[in-house]
Coordinates of C-alpha atoms and ligand atoms in Angstrom, one line a residue:
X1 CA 135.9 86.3 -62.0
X2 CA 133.5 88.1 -63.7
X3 CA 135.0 90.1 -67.3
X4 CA 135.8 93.8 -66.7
X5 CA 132.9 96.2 -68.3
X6 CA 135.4 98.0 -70.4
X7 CA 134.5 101.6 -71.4
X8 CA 136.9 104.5 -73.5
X9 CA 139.5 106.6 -71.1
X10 CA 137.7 109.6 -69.6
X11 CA 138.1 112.4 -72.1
X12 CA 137.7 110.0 -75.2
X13 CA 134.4 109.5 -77.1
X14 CA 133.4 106.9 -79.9
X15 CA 131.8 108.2 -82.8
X16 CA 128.8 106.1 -84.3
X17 CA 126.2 106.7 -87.1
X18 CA 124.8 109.0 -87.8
X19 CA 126.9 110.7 -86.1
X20 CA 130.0 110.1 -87.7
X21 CA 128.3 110.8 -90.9
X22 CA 129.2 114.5 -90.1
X23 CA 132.5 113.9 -89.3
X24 CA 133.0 112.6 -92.9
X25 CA 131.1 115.1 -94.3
X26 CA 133.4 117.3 -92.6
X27 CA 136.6 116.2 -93.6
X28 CA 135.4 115.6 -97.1
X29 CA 134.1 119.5 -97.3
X30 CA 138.0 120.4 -96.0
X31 CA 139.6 118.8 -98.5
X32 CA 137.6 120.0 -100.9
X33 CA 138.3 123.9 -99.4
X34 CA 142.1 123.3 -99.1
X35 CA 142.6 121.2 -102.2
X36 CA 140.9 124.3 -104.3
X37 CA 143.9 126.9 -102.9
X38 CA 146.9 124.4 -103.3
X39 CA 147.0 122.4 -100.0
X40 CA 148.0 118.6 -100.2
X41 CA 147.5 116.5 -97.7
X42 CA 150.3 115.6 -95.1
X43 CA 149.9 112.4 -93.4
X44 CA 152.5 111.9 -90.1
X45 CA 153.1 109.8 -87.7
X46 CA 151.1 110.4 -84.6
X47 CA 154.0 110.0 -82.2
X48 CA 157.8 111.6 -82.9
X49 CA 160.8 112.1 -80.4
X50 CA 159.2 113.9 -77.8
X51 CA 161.8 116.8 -78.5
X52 CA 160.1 117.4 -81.2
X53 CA 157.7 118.8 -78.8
X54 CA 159.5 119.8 -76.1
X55 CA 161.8 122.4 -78.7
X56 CA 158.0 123.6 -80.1
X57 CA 157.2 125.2 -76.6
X58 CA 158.7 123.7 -73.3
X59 CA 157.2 126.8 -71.7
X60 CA 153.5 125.7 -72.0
X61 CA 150.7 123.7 -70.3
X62 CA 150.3 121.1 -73.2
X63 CA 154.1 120.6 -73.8
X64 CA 154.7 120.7 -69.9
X65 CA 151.8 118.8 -68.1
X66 CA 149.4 117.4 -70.6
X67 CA 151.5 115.3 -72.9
X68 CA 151.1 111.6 -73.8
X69 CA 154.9 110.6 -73.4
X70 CA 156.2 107.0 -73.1
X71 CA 159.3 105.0 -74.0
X72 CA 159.0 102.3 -76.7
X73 CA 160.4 99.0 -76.4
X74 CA 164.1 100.6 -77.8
X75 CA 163.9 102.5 -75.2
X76 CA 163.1 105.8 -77.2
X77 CA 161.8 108.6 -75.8
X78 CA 158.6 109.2 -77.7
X79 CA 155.2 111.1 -77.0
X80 CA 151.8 111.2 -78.3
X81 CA 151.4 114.6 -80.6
X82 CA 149.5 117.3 -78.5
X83 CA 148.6 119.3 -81.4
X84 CA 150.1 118.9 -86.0
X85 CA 152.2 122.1 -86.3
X86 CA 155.0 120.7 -85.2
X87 CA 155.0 117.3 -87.0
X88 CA 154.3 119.4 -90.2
X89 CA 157.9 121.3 -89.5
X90 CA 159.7 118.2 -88.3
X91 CA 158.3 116.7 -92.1
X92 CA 159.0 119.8 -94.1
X93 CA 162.9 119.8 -92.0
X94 CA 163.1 116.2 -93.1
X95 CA 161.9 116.3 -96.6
X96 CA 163.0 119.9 -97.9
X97 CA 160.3 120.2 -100.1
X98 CA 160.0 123.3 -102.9
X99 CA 158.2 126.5 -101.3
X100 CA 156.1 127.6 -100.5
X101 CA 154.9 124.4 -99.0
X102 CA 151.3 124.1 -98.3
X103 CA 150.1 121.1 -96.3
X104 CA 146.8 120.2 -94.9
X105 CA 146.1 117.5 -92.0
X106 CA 143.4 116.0 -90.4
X107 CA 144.4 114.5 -87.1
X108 CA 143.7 113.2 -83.3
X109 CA 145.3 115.4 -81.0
X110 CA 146.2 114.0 -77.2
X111 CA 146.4 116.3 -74.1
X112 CA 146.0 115.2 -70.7
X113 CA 143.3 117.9 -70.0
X114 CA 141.0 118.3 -66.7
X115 CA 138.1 117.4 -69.5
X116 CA 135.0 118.5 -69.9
X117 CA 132.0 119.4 -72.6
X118 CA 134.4 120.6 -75.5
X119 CA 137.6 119.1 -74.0
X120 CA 138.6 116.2 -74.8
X121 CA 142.1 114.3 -74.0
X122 CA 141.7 112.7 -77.4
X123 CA 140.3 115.6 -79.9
X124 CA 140.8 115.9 -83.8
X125 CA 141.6 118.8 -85.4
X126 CA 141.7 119.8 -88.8
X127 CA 144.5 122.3 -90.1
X128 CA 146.4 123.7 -92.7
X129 CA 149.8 125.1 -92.7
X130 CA 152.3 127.2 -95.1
X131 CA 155.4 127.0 -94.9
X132 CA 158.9 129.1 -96.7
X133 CA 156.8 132.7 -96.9
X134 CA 156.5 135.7 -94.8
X135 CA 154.0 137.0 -97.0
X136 CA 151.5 138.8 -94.8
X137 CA 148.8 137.6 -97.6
X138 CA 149.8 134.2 -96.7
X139 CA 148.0 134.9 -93.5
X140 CA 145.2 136.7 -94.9
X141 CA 144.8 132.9 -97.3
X142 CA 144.7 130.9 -94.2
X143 CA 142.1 133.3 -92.3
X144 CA 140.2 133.6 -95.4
X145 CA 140.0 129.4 -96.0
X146 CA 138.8 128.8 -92.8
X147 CA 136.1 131.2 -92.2
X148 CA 134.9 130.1 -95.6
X149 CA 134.7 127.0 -94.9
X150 CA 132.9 127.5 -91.4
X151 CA 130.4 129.5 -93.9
X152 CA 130.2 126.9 -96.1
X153 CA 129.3 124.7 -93.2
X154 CA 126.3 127.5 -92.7
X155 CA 128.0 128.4 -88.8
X156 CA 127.1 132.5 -88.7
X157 CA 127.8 133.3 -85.3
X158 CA 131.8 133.1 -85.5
X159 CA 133.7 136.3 -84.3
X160 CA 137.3 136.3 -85.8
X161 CA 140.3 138.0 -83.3
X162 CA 143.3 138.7 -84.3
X163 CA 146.5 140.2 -82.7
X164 CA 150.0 140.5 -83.6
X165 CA 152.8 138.9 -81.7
X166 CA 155.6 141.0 -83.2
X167 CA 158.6 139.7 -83.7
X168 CA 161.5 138.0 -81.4
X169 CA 163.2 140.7 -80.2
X170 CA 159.9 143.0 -79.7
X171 CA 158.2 140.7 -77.5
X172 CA 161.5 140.2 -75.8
X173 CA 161.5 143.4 -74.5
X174 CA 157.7 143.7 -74.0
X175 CA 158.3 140.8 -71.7
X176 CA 160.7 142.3 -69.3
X177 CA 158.3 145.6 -69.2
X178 CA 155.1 143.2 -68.5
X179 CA 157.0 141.1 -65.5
X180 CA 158.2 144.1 -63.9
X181 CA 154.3 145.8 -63.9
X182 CA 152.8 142.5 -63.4
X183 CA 155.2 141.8 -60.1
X184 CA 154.4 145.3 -58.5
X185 CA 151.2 143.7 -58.5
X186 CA 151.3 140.3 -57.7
X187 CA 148.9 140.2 -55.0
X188 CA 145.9 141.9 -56.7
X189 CA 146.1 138.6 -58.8
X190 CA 144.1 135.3 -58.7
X191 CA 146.3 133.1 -57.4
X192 CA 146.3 130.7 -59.8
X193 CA 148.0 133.7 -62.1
X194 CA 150.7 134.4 -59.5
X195 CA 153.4 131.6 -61.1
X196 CA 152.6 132.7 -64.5
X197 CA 153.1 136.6 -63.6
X198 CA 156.9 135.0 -63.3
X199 CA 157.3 132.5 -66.0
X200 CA 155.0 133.2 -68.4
X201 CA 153.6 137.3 -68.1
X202 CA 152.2 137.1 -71.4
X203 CA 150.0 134.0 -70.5
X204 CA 148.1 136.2 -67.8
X205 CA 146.8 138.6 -70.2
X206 CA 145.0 135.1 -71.6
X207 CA 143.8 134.7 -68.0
X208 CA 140.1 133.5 -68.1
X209 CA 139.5 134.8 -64.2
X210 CA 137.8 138.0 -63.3
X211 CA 140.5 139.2 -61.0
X212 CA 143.3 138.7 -63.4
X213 CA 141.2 140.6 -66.0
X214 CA 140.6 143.4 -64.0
X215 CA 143.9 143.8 -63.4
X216 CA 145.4 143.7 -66.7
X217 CA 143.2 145.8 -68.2
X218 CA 145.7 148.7 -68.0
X219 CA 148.9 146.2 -68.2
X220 CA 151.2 147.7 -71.1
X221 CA 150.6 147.1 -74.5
X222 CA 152.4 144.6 -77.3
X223 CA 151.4 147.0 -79.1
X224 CA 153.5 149.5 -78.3
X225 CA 156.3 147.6 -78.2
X226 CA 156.3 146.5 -82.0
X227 CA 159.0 146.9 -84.7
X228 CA 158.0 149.1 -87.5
X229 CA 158.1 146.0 -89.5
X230 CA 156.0 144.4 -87.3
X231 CA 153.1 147.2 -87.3
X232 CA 154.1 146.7 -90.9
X233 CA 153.1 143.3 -91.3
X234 CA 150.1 143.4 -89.0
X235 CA 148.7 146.4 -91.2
X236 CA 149.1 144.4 -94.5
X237 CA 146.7 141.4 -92.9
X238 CA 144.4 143.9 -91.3
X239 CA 144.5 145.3 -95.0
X240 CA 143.7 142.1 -96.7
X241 CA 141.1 140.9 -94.0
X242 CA 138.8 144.6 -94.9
X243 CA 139.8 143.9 -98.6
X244 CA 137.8 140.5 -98.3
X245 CA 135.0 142.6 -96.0
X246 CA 135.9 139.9 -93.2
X247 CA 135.0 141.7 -89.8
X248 CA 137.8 141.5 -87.1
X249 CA 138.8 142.6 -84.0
X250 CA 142.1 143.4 -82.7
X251 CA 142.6 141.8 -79.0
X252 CA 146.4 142.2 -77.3
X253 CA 145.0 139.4 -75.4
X254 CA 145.0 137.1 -77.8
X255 CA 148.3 135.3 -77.0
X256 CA 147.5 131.6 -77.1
X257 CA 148.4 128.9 -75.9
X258 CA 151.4 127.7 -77.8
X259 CA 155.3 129.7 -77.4
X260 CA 155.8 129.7 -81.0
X261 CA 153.9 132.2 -82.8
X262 CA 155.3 135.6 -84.0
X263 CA 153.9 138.8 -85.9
X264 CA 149.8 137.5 -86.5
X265 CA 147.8 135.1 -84.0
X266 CA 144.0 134.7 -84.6
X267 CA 141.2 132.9 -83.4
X268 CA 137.8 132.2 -84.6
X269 CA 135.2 132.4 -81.4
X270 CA 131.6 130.2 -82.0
X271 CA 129.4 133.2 -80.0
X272 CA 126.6 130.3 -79.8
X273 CA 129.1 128.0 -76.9
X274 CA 129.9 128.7 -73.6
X275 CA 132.8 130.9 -73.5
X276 CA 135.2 128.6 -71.7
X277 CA 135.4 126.0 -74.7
X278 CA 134.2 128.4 -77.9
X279 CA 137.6 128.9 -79.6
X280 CA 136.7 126.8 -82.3
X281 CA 140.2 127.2 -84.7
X282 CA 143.2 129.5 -83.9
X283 CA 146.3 129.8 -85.4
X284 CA 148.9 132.2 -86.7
X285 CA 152.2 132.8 -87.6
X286 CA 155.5 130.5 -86.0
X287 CA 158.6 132.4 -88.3
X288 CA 160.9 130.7 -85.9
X289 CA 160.0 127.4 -85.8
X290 CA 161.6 125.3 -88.3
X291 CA 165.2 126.1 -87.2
X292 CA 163.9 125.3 -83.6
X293 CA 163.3 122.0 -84.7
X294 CA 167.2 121.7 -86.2
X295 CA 166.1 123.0 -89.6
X296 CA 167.0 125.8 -91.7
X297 CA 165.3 129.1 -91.3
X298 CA 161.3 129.1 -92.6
X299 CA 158.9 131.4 -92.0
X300 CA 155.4 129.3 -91.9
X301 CA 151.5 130.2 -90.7
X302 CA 148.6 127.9 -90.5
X303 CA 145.6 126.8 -88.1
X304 CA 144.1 124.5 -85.8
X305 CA 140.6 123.8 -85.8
X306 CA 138.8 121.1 -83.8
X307 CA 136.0 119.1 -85.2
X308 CA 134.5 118.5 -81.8
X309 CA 134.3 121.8 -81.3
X310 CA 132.9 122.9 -84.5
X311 CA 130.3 120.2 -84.5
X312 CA 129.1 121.3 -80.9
X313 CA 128.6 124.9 -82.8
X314 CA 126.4 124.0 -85.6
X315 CA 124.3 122.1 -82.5
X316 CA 124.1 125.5 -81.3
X317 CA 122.8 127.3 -84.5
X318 CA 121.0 124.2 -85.9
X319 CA 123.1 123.6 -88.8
X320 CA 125.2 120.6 -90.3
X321 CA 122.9 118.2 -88.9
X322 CA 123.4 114.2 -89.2
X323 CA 121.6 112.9 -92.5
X324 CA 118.3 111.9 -92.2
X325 CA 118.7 108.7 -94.2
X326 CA 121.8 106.8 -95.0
X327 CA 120.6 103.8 -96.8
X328 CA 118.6 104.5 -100.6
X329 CA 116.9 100.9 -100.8
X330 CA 116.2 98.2 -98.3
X331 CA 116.0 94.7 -99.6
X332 CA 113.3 92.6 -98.0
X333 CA 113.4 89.1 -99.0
X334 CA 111.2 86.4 -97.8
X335 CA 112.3 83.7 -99.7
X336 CA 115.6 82.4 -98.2
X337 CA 118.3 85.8 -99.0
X338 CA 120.2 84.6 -101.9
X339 CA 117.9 87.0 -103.8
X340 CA 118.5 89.9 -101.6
X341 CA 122.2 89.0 -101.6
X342 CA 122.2 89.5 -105.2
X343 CA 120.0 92.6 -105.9
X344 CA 122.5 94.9 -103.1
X345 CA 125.4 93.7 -104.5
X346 CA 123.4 94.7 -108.0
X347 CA 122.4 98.1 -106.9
X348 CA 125.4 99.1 -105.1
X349 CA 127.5 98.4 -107.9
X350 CA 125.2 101.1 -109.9
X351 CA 126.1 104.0 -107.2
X352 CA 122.9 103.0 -104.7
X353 CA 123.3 103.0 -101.2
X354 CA 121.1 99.6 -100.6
X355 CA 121.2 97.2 -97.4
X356 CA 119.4 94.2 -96.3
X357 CA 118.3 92.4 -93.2
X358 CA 119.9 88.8 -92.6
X359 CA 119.5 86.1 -90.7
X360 CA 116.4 84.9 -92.6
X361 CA 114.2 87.1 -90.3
X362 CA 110.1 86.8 -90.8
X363 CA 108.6 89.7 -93.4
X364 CA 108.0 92.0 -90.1
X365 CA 110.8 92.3 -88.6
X366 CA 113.1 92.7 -92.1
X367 CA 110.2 95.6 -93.1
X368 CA 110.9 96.9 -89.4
X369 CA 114.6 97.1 -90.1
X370 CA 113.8 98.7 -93.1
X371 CA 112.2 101.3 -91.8
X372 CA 114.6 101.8 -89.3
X373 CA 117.1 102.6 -91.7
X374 CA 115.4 105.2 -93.3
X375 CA 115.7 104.1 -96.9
X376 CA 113.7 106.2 -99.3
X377 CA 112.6 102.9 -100.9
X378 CA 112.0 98.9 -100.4
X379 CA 112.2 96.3 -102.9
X380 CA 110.5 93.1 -101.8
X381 CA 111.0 89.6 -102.9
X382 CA 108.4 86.6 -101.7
X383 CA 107.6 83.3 -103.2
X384 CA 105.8 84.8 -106.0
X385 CA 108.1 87.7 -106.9
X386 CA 110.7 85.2 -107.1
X387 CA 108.2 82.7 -109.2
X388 CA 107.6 85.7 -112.0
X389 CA 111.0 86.9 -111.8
X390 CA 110.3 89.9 -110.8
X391 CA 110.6 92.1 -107.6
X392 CA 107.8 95.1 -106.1
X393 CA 108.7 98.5 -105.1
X394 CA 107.4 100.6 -102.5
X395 CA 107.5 104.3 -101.1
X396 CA 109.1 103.5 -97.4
X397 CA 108.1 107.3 -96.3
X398 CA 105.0 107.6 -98.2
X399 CA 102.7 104.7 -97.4
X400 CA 99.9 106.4 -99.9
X401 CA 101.6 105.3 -102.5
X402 CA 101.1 102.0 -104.6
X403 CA 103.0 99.4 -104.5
X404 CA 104.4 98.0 -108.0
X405 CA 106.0 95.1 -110.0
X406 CA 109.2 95.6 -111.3
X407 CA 110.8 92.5 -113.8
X408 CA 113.5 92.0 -112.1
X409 CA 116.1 92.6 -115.2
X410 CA 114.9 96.4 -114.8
X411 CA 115.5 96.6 -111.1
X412 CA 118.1 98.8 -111.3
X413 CA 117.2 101.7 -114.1
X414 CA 113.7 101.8 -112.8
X415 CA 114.9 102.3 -108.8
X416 CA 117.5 104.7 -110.4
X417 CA 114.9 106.9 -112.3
X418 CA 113.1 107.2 -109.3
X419 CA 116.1 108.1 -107.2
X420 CA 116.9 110.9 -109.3
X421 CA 114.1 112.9 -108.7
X422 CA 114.4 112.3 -104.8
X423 CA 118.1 112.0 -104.3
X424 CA 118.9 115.5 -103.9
X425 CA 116.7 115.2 -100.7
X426 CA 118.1 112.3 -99.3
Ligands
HAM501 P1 145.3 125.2 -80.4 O1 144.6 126.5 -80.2 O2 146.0 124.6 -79.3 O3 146.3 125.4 -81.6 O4 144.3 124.1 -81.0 C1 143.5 124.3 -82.2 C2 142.1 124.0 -82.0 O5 141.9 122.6 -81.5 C3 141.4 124.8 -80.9 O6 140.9 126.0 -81.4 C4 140.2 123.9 -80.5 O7 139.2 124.0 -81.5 C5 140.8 122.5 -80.7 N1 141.2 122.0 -79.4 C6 142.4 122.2 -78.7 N2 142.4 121.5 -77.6 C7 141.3 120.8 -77.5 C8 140.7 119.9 -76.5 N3 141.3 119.5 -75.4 N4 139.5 119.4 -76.8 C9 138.8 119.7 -77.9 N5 139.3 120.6 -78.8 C10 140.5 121.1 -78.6 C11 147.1 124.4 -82.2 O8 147.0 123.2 -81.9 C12 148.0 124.9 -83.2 N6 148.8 123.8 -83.8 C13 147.3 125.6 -84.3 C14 148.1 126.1 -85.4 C15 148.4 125.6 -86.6 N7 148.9 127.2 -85.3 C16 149.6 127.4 -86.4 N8 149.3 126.4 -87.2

């Protein structure tokens, strides 16, 4: 029987050079952003007791019907994590660490989604949480991070929403007032809606489909439902956001996709995708969460934000691209490869990114590698090189330029000299 052509589960995607030369570019320029205001990084398991889930928001699709759950040998009930806030709580429950606990994560996220460009059933996400403050500035800091780092990545066309949740007891009540208007009319509705009218009123206001929209455009409002200290709250990060000249606006829409957010929920919009997939982060405020999960009361507010999804948007505005080059110096060496062995080993241990063919290929094909790897420069070694001990340098991207003989004991200052005027570039 012939061997199976294996391929990765629909939804899934390897990541090759160059491209996932951007993805560690990526998480690098993260860590940089959230290591500057505090964050540390929080690494998890990437399964837990599926309650763990299940207690985060049993009401919603990706707790519901898109998890990854499975028992282990011991017969555990496990699952797959769907998304990091709750693994961060579960840690902070189990650890008690001093707040306010700041945490950032860079993760694969599962979800057993219909997918499609943008939706993945294996995507990553990056986030950041804080946990053990109500502070409405807390918010403003993790709104404030990620748009600048979405600048920093050069992404302009990114609207920012925001809304405010309220607390418990006001969305309680805005609840019953929503069901009650949404079941007198049921039947203007797409159907798809109809179940959530019951179950889940607040999730039709999300509703992507026209008919729904129409219809809830004059559904009650959140907003007038909210506790003066929820107004309270919301005004202190509307505050903060105009203090910082961010530009926002204020959607009573936005309810997301996850049950546990209270007071603010926000989402950053890539205007250059198709609508359907160009949330690229969201996030927001979850007061209520930690003593879901069996812990103490803790306020805590963070983000999501998927690196899919904010690589397809700097395809869209032409930013962030893949390197050019990943290699500084190719070794070509005619005379066997022990030389060639030696000179990368050589260079790399002086901070340059060098590579060789192997195999003892013929002169062409070892230059044609070279050029295929884009290396600024190639240092060749044949029969006489090796005789005079020494090793000749050439321009790969500038064939004008001469050749020359370097002794090979001043391989690596010469090739460094002329990397640092270029380097910058590469
Ligand atoms: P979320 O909105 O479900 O929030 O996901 C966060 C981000 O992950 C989304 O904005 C999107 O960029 C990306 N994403 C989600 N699902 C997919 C998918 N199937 N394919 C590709 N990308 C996807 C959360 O997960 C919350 N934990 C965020 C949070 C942190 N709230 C407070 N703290």
């Amino acid at each position: 029987m012939p061997s199976p052509k294996f391929q990765a589960p629909p939804g899934t995607r390897d990541v090759l050079a160059p491209e996932s030369d951007r993805w560690q570019r990526l998480v690098a320029l993260f860590a940089e952003h959230t290591t500057r205001a505090g964050f540390g990084l929080l690494q998890t398991p990437l399964f837990e007791d599926i309650g763990v889930f299940q207690r985060m928001g049993e009401g919603t699709d990706v707790v519901r019907k898109e998890m990854y759950e499975f028992e282990d040998r011991g017969g555990r009930h496990l699952a797959l994590r769907p998304e990091g806030t709750a693994s961060v709580v579960r840690a902070f429950n189990q650890h008690h660490p001093i707040t306010p606990w700041k945490a950032w994560y860079v993760t694969p996220c599962f979800r057993y989604e219909k997918s499609q460009a943008g939706r993945y059933r294996q995507h990553h996400q990056l986030g950041c949480e804080i946990l053990g403050t109500s502070d409405p500035d807390a918010d403003v800091e993790v709104v404030v991070l990620l748009r600048d780092f979405y600048q920093a990545l050069g992404l302009q066309r990114i609207d920012l929403v925001i809304n405010s949740m309220g607390m418990v007891d006001d969305r309680q009540r805005y609840i019953e007032v929503l069901r009650t208007w949404l079941t007198e009319r049921l039947g203007d509705l797409a159907d798809d809606d109809r179940e959530n009218a019951r179950r889940h009123p607040m999730r039709v206001l999300d509703s992507k489909r026209r008919q729904t929209r129409e219809v809830t455009a004059s559904a009650p409002k959140l907003a007038d439902s909210l506790s003066d200290d929820a107004v309270s709250h919301f005004d202190r990060v509307q505050a903060g956001l105009a203090a910082q000249d961010i530009p926002f606006v204020v959607d009573q829409r936005l309810v997301r996709g996850l049950d546990y957010y209270n007071h603010t929920t926000f989402e950053f919009q890539a205007t250059a995708l198709e609508a359907a997939q160009n949330t690229i982060g969201g996030g927001g405020r979850y007061d209520g969460l930690a003593e879901s999960l069996g812990g103490k009361p803790a306020p805590g507010v963070g983000f999501g934000s998927g690196i899919e999804r904010i690589l397809l948007a700097c395809d869209a505005e032409g930013t962030f691209g893949a390197p050019e080059t990943r290699i500084d110096v190719f070794v070509v060496d005619t005379t066997g490869g022990a030389e060639a062995r030696d000179l990368v080993i050589e260079l790399r241990r002086a901070g340059v990114r060098a590579d060789r063919s192997f195999d003892g290929r013929s002169m062409k094909a070892q230059m044609k590698n070279a050029d295929r790897s884009g290396a600024t420069l190639g240092l060749i070694v044949g029969p006489e090189e090796r005789a005079s001990s020494s090793a000749a340098l050439r321009e790969l991207r500038n064939r004008d330029t001469e050749q020359v003989a370097i002794d090979r004991g001043d391989v690596v200052t010469t090739i460094l000299s002329r990397l640092g005027a270029t380097r910058d570039t590469v």
